[in-house]
Coordinates of C-alpha atoms and ligand atoms in Angstrom, one line a residue:
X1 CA 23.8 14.8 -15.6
X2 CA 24.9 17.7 -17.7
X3 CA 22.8 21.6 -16.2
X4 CA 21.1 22.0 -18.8
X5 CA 19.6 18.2 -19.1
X6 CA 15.5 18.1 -19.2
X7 CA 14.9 16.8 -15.7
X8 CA 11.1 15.8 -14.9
X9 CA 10.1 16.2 -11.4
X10 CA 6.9 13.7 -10.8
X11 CA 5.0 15.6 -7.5
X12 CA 7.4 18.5 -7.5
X13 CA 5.0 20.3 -4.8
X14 CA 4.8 17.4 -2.0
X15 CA 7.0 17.3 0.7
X16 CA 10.6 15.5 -0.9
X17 CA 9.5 16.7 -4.7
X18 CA 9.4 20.7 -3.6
X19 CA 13.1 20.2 -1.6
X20 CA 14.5 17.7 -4.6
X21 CA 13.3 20.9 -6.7
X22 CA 14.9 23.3 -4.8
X23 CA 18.5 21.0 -4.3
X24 CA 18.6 21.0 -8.1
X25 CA 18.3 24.6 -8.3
X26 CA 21.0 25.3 -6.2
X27 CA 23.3 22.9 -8.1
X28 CA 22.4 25.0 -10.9
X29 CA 20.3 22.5 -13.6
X30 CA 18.4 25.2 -16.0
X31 CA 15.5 23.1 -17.6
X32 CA 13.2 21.6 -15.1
X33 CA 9.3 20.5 -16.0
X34 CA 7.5 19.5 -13.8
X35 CA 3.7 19.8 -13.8
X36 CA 0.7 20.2 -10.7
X37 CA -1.9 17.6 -10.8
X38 CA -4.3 19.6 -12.1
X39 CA -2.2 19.9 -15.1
X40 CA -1.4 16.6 -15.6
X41 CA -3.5 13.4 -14.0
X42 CA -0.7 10.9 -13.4
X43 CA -3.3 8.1 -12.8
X44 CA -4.5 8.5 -16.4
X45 CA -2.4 6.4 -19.0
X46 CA -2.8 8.6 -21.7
X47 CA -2.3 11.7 -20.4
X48 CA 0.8 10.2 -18.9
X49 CA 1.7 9.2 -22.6
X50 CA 1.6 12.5 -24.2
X51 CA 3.5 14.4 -22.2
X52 CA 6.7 11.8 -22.5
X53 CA 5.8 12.3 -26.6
X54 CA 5.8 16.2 -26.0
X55 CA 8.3 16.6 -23.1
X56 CA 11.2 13.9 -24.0
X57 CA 12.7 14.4 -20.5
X58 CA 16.4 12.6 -20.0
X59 CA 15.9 12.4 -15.8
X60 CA 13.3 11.5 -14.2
X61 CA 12.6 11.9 -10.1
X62 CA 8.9 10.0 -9.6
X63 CA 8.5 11.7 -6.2
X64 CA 4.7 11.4 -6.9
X65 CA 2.9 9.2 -4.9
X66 CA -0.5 8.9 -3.2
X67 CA 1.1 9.3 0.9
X68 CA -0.3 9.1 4.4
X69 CA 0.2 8.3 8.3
X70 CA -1.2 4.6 9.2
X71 CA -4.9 5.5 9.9
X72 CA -4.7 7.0 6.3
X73 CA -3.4 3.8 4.8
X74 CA -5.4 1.9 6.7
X75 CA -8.9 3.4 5.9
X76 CA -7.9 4.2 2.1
X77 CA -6.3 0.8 1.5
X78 CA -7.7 0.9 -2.3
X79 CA -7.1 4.0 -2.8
X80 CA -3.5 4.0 -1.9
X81 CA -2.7 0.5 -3.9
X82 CA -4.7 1.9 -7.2
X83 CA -3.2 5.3 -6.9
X84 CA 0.7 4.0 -6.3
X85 CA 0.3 1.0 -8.5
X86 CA -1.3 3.8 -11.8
X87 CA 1.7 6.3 -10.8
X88 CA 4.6 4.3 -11.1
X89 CA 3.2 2.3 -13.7
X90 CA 2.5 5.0 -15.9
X91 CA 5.6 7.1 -15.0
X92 CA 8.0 3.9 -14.7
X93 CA 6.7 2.4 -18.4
X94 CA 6.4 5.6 -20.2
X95 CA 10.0 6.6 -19.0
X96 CA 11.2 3.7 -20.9
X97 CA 9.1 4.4 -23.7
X98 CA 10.9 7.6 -24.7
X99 CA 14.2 6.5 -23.6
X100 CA 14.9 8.2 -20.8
X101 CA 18.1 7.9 -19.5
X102 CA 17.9 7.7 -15.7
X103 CA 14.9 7.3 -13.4
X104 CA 14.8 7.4 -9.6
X105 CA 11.8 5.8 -7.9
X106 CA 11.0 6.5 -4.4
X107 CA 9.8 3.7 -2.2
X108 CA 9.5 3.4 1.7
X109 CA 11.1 1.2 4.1
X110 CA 7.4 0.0 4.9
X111 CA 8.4 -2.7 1.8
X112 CA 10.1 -4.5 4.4
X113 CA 8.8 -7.2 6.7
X114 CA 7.2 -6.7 9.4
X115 CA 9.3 -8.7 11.3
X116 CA 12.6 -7.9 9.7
X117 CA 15.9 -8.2 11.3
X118 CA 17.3 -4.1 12.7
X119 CA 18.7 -2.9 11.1
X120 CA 17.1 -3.6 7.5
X121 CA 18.8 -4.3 4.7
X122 CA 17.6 -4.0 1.4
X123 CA 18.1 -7.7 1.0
X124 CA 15.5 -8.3 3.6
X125 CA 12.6 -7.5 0.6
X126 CA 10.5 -10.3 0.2
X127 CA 11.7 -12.1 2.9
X128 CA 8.1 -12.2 5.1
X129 CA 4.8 -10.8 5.9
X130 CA 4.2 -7.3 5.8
X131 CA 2.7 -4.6 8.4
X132 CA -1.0 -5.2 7.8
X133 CA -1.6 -1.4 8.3
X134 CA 0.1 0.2 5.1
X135 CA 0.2 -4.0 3.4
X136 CA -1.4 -2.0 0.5
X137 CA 0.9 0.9 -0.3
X138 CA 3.5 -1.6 0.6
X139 CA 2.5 -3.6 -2.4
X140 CA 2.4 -0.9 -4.2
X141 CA 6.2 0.4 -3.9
X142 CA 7.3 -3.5 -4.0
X143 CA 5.9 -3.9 -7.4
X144 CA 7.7 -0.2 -8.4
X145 CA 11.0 -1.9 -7.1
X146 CA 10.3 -4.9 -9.1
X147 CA 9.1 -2.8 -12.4
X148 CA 12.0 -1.0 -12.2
X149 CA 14.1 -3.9 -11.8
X150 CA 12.6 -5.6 -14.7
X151 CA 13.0 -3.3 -17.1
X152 CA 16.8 -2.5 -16.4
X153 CA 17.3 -6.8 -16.8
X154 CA 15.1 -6.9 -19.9
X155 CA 15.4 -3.4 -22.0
X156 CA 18.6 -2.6 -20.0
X157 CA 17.5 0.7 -18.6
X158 CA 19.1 2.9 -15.9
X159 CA 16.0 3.0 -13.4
X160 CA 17.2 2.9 -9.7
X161 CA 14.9 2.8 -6.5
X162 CA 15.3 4.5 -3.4
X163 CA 13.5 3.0 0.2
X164 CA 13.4 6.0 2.3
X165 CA 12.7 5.9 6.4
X166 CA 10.2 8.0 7.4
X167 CA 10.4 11.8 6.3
X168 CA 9.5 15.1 7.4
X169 CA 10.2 18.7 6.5
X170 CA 9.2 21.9 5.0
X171 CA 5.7 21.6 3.1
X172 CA 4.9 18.6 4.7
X173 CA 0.9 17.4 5.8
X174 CA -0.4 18.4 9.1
X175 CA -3.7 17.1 8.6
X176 CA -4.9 15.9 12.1
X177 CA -5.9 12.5 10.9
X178 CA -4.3 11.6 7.6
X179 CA -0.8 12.9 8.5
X180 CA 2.8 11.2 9.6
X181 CA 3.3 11.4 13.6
X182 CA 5.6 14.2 13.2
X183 CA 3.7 17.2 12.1
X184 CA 0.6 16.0 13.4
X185 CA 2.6 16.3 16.9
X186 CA 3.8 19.4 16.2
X187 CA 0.3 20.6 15.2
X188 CA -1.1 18.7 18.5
X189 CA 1.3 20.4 20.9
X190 CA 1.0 24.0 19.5
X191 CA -3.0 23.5 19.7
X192 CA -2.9 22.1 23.4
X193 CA -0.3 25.1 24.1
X194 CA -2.8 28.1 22.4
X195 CA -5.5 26.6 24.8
X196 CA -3.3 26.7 27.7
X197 CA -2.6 30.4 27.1
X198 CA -6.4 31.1 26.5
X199 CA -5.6 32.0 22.5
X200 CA -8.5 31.0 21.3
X201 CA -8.5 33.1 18.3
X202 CA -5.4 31.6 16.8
X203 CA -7.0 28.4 17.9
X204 CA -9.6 29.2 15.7
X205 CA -7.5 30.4 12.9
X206 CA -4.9 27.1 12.9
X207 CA -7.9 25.0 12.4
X208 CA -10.0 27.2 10.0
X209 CA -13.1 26.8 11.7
X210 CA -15.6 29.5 11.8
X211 CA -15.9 29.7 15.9
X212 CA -14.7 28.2 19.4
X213 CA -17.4 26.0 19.4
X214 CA -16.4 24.1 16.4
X215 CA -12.6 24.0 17.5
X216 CA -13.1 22.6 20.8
X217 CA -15.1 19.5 18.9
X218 CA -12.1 18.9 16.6
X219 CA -9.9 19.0 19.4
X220 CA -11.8 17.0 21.2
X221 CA -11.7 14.2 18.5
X222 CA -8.3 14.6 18.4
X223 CA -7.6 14.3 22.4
X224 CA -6.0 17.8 22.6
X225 CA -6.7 19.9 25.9
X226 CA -4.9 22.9 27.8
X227 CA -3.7 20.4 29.8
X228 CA -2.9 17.2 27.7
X229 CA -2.3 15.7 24.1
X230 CA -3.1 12.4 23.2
X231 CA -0.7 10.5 21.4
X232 CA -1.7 7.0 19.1
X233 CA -0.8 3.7 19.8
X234 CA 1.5 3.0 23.2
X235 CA 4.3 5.1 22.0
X236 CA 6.8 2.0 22.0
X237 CA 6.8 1.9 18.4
X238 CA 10.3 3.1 17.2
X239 CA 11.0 5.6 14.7
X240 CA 13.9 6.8 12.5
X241 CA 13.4 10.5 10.7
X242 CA 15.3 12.1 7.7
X243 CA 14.8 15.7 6.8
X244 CA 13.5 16.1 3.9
X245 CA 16.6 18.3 2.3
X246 CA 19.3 15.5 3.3
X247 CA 16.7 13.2 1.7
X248 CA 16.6 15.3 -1.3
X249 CA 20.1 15.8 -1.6
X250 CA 20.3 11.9 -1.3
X251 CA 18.3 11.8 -4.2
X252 CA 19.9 14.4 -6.8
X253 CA 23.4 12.6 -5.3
X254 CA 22.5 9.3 -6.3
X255 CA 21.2 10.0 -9.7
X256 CA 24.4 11.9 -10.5
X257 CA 26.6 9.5 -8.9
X258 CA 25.0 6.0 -9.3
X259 CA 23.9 3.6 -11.8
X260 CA 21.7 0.2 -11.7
X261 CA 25.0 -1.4 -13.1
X262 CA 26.8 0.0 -9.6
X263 CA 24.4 -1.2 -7.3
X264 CA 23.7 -4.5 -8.8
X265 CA 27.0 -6.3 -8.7
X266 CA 29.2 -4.3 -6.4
X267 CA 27.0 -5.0 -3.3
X268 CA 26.3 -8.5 -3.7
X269 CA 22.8 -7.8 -5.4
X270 CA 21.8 -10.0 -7.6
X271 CA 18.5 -8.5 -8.6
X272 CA 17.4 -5.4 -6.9
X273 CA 17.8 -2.1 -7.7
X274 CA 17.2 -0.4 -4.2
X275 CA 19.2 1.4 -1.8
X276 CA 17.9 2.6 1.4
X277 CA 18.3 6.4 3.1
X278 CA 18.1 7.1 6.2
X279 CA 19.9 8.3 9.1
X280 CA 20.4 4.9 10.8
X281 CA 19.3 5.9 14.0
X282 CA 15.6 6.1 15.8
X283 CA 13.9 6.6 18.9
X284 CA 10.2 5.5 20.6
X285 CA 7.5 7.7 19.5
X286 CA 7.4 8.7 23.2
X287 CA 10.7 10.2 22.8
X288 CA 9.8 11.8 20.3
X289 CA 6.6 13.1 21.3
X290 CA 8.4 14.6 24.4
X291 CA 11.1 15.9 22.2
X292 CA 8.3 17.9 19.9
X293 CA 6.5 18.6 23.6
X294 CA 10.2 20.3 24.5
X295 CA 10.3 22.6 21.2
X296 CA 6.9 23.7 21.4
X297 CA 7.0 24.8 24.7
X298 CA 3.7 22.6 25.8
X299 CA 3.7 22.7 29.8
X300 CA 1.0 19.7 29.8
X301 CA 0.8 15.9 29.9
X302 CA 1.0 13.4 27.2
X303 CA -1.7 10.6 27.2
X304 CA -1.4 7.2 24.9
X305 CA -4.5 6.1 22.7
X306 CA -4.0 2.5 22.7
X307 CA -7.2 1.9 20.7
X308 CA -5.0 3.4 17.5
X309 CA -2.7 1.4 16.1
X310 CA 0.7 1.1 16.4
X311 CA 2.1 -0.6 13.0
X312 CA 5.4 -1.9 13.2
X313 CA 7.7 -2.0 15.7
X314 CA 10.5 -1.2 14.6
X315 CA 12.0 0.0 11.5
X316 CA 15.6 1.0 11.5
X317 CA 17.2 1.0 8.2
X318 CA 20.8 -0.4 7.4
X319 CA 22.5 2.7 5.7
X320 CA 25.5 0.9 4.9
X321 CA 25.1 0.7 1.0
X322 CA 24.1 4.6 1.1
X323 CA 27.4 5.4 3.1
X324 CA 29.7 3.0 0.8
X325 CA 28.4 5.3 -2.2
X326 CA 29.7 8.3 -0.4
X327 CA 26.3 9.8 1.3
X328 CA 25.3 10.4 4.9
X329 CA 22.3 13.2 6.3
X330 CA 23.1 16.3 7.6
X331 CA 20.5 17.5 9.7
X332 CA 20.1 15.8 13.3
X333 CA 16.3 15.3 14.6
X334 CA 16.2 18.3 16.8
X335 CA 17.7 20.6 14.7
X336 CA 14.8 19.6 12.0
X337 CA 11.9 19.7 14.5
X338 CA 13.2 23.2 15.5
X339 CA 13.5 24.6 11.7
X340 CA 9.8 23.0 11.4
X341 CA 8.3 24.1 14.1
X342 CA 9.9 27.8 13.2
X343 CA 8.3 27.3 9.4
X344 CA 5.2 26.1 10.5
X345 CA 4.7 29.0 12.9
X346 CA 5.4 31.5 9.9
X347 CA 2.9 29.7 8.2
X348 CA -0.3 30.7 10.2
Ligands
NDP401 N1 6.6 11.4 3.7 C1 7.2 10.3 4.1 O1 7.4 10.1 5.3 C2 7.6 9.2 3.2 C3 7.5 9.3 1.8 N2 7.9 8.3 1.0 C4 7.7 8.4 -0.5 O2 8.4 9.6 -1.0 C5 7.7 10.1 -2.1 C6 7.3 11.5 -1.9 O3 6.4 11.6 -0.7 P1 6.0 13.0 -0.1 O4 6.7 14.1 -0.7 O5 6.0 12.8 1.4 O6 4.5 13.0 -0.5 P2 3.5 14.3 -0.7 O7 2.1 13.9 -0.5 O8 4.0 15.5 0.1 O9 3.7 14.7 -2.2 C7 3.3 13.8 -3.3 C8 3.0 14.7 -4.5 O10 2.5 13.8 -5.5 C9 1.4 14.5 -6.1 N3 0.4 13.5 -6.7 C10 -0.3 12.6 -6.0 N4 -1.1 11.9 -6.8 C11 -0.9 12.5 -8.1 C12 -1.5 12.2 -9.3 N5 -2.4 11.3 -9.5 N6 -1.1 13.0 -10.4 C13 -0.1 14.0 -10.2 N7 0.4 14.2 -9.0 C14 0.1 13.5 -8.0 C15 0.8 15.3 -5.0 O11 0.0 16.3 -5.5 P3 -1.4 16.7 -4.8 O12 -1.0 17.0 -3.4 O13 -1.9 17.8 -5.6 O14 -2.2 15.4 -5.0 C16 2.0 15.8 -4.3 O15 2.6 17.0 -4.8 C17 6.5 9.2 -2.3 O16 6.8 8.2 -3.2 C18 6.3 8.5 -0.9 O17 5.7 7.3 -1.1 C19 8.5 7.2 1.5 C20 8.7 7.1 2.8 C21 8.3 8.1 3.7
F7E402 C1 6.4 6.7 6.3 C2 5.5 5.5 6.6 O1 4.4 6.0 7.3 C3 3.4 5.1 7.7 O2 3.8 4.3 8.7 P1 4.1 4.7 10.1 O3 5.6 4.9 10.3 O4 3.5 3.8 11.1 O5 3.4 6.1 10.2 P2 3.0 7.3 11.1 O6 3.9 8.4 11.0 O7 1.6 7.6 10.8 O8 3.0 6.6 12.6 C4 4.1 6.3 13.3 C5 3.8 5.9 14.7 O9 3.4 7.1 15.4 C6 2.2 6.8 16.2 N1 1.5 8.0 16.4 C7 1.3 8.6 17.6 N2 0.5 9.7 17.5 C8 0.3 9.9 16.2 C9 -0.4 10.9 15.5 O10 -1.0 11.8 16.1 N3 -0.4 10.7 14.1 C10 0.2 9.7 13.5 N4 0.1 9.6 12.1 N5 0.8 8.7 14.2 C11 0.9 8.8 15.5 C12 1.5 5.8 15.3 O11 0.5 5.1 16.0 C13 2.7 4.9 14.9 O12 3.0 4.0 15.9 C14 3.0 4.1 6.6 O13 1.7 3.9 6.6 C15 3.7 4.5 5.3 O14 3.1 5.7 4.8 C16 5.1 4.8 5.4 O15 5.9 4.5 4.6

């Protein structure tokens, strides 16, 4: 990828758009597009259409991508199959199109079964049921994998996927209900530890409520009290986390580095086209919940919700393929939690 190439960010503001954005930056590529949503629709076709006419990009990162924490995918289940499947079919089709060179698509490791065997390797797609909680999405990012797939076998293109663990980082979504577990910890356990120090004003503030009154309902709803947090599901789901950087950098790395041509044969591939990044490692969400309780500073108790679900049990990824290519993460769980916890603080 020469610095000057036209490089198309797809959803450069979200979470692993904004840092792949910033990675390429540093490395010094000039001409970047990239547009908001407001500017460009990437559900509509032929919106989607004319600006691969106008723009002619050579790269393209589709980091777009309608995204949520299970009770999101689970209440939104059309929404998050029509958005995904529109996306990456407009994106994914229209790259091809106008003959762009390379295209990374970003999947999840949710494309995996259900009951896959730990760790997961990208030969375990398609292999068994799915997690009935984020089964739509899932379908979603399968049929990506498979598009991209298909058009490198049939119109020889250079269109790789990436399956990436679960992700957190700067500019990520603390929404109380429709985030990951992460951030909406780290949001939980900063409330609860306001209320405990009888800040009520900057409880107020952080949830952009007009009084008291309306705070203590949210938090309420939410099970956060001076004295405890709730957490969802029974907290012996287990987790892996990649900072959103190192999974930026993952990105940029691969597209520079690796072609569908590498990854097909050389790894015993016949088909696919995806290569998982993660760290390799997890821990319970209890862990991790008294990890985030740790950072924060929250002096109270942590109570488990086991009326909210708990999705899969388990979903380490086998990072094998990433390593052989000459990649591995940086940044080590705490480390991020601290640098998010700092950001979102300087935030309010
Ligand atoms: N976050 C995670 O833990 C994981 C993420 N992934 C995948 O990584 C990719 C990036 O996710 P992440 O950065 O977390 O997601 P974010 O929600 O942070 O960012 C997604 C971006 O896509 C944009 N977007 C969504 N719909 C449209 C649309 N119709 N037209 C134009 N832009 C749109 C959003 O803009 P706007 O906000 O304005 O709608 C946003 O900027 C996705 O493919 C996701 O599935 C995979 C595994 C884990
Ligand atoms: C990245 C991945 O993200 C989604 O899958 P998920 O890993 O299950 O996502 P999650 O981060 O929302 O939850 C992880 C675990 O944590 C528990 N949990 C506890 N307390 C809170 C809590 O307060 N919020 C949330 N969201 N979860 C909580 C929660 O019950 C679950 O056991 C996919 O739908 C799909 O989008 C996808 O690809």
């Amino acid at each position: 990828m020469k610095k000057d190439a036209k490089i198309y960010i797809a959803g450069h503001r979200g979470l692993v758009g904004s840092a792949i954005k910033q990675d390429l930056e540093k490395k010094g590529y000039t001409n970047l597009i990239y547009k908001t949503h407001k500017e460009l629709d990437l559900i509509n076709t032929q919106e989607v259409a004319t600006f691969f006419e106008t723009e002619q990009p050579e790269y393209v990162f589709l980091a777009a991508a309608k995204v949520g924490g299970i009770i999101a995918n689970n209440t939104y289940r059309a929404d998050f199959i029509h958005a995904n499947l529109m996306i990456q079919n407009n994106v994914i089709h229209q790259s091809y199109k106008s003959g762009v060179k390379k295209l990374l698509f970003l999947g999840s490791t949710c494309i995996y079964p259900k009951e896959a065997p730990q760790p997961m390797k990208e030969n375990s797609l398609l292999t068994g049921p799915l997690e009935y909680t984020n089964e739509p999405y899932a379908i979603a990012k399968i049929a990506g994998i498979k598009m991209c797939e298909s058009y490198n076998l049939q119109y020889g293109t250079n269109f790789l996927s990436v399956m990436p663990t679960n992700l957190y980082g700067y500019n990520d979504n603390f929404d109380l209900e429709k985030s990951h577990v992460l951030p909406a910890l780290i949001r939980k356990m900063h409330l609860a530890k306001l209320l405990s120090e009888g800040k009520k004003e900057e409880v107020v503030k952080d949830l952009n409520v007009s009084a008291f009154a309306k705070a203590q309902e949210t938090l309420k709803q939410y099970g956060v009290s001076d004295t405890s947090v709730e957490i969802w599901g029974t907290g012996a789901p287990r987790r892996e986390f990649l900072w959103s950087q190192d999974m930026a950098n993952a990105c940029v790395f691969i597209m520079e580095n690796t072609n569908f041509s590498d990854v097909k044969p050389s790894h015993g591939d016949v088909k696919n086209t995806h290569i998982n990044i993660g760290t390799g490692e997890d821990i319970s969400i209890k862990e991790l919940a008294e990890t985030i309780q740790k950072i924060v500073g929250f002096q109270g108790n942590l109570t488990f919700n086991t009326s909210k679900p708990d999705g899969t049990l388990r979903k380490l990824t086998d990072v094998s393929k990433l390593h052989a290519l000459g990649w591995k993460h940086k940044i080590q769980l705490e480390e991020g939690i601290e640098k998010l916890y700092a950001w979102y603080l300087e935030k309010q």
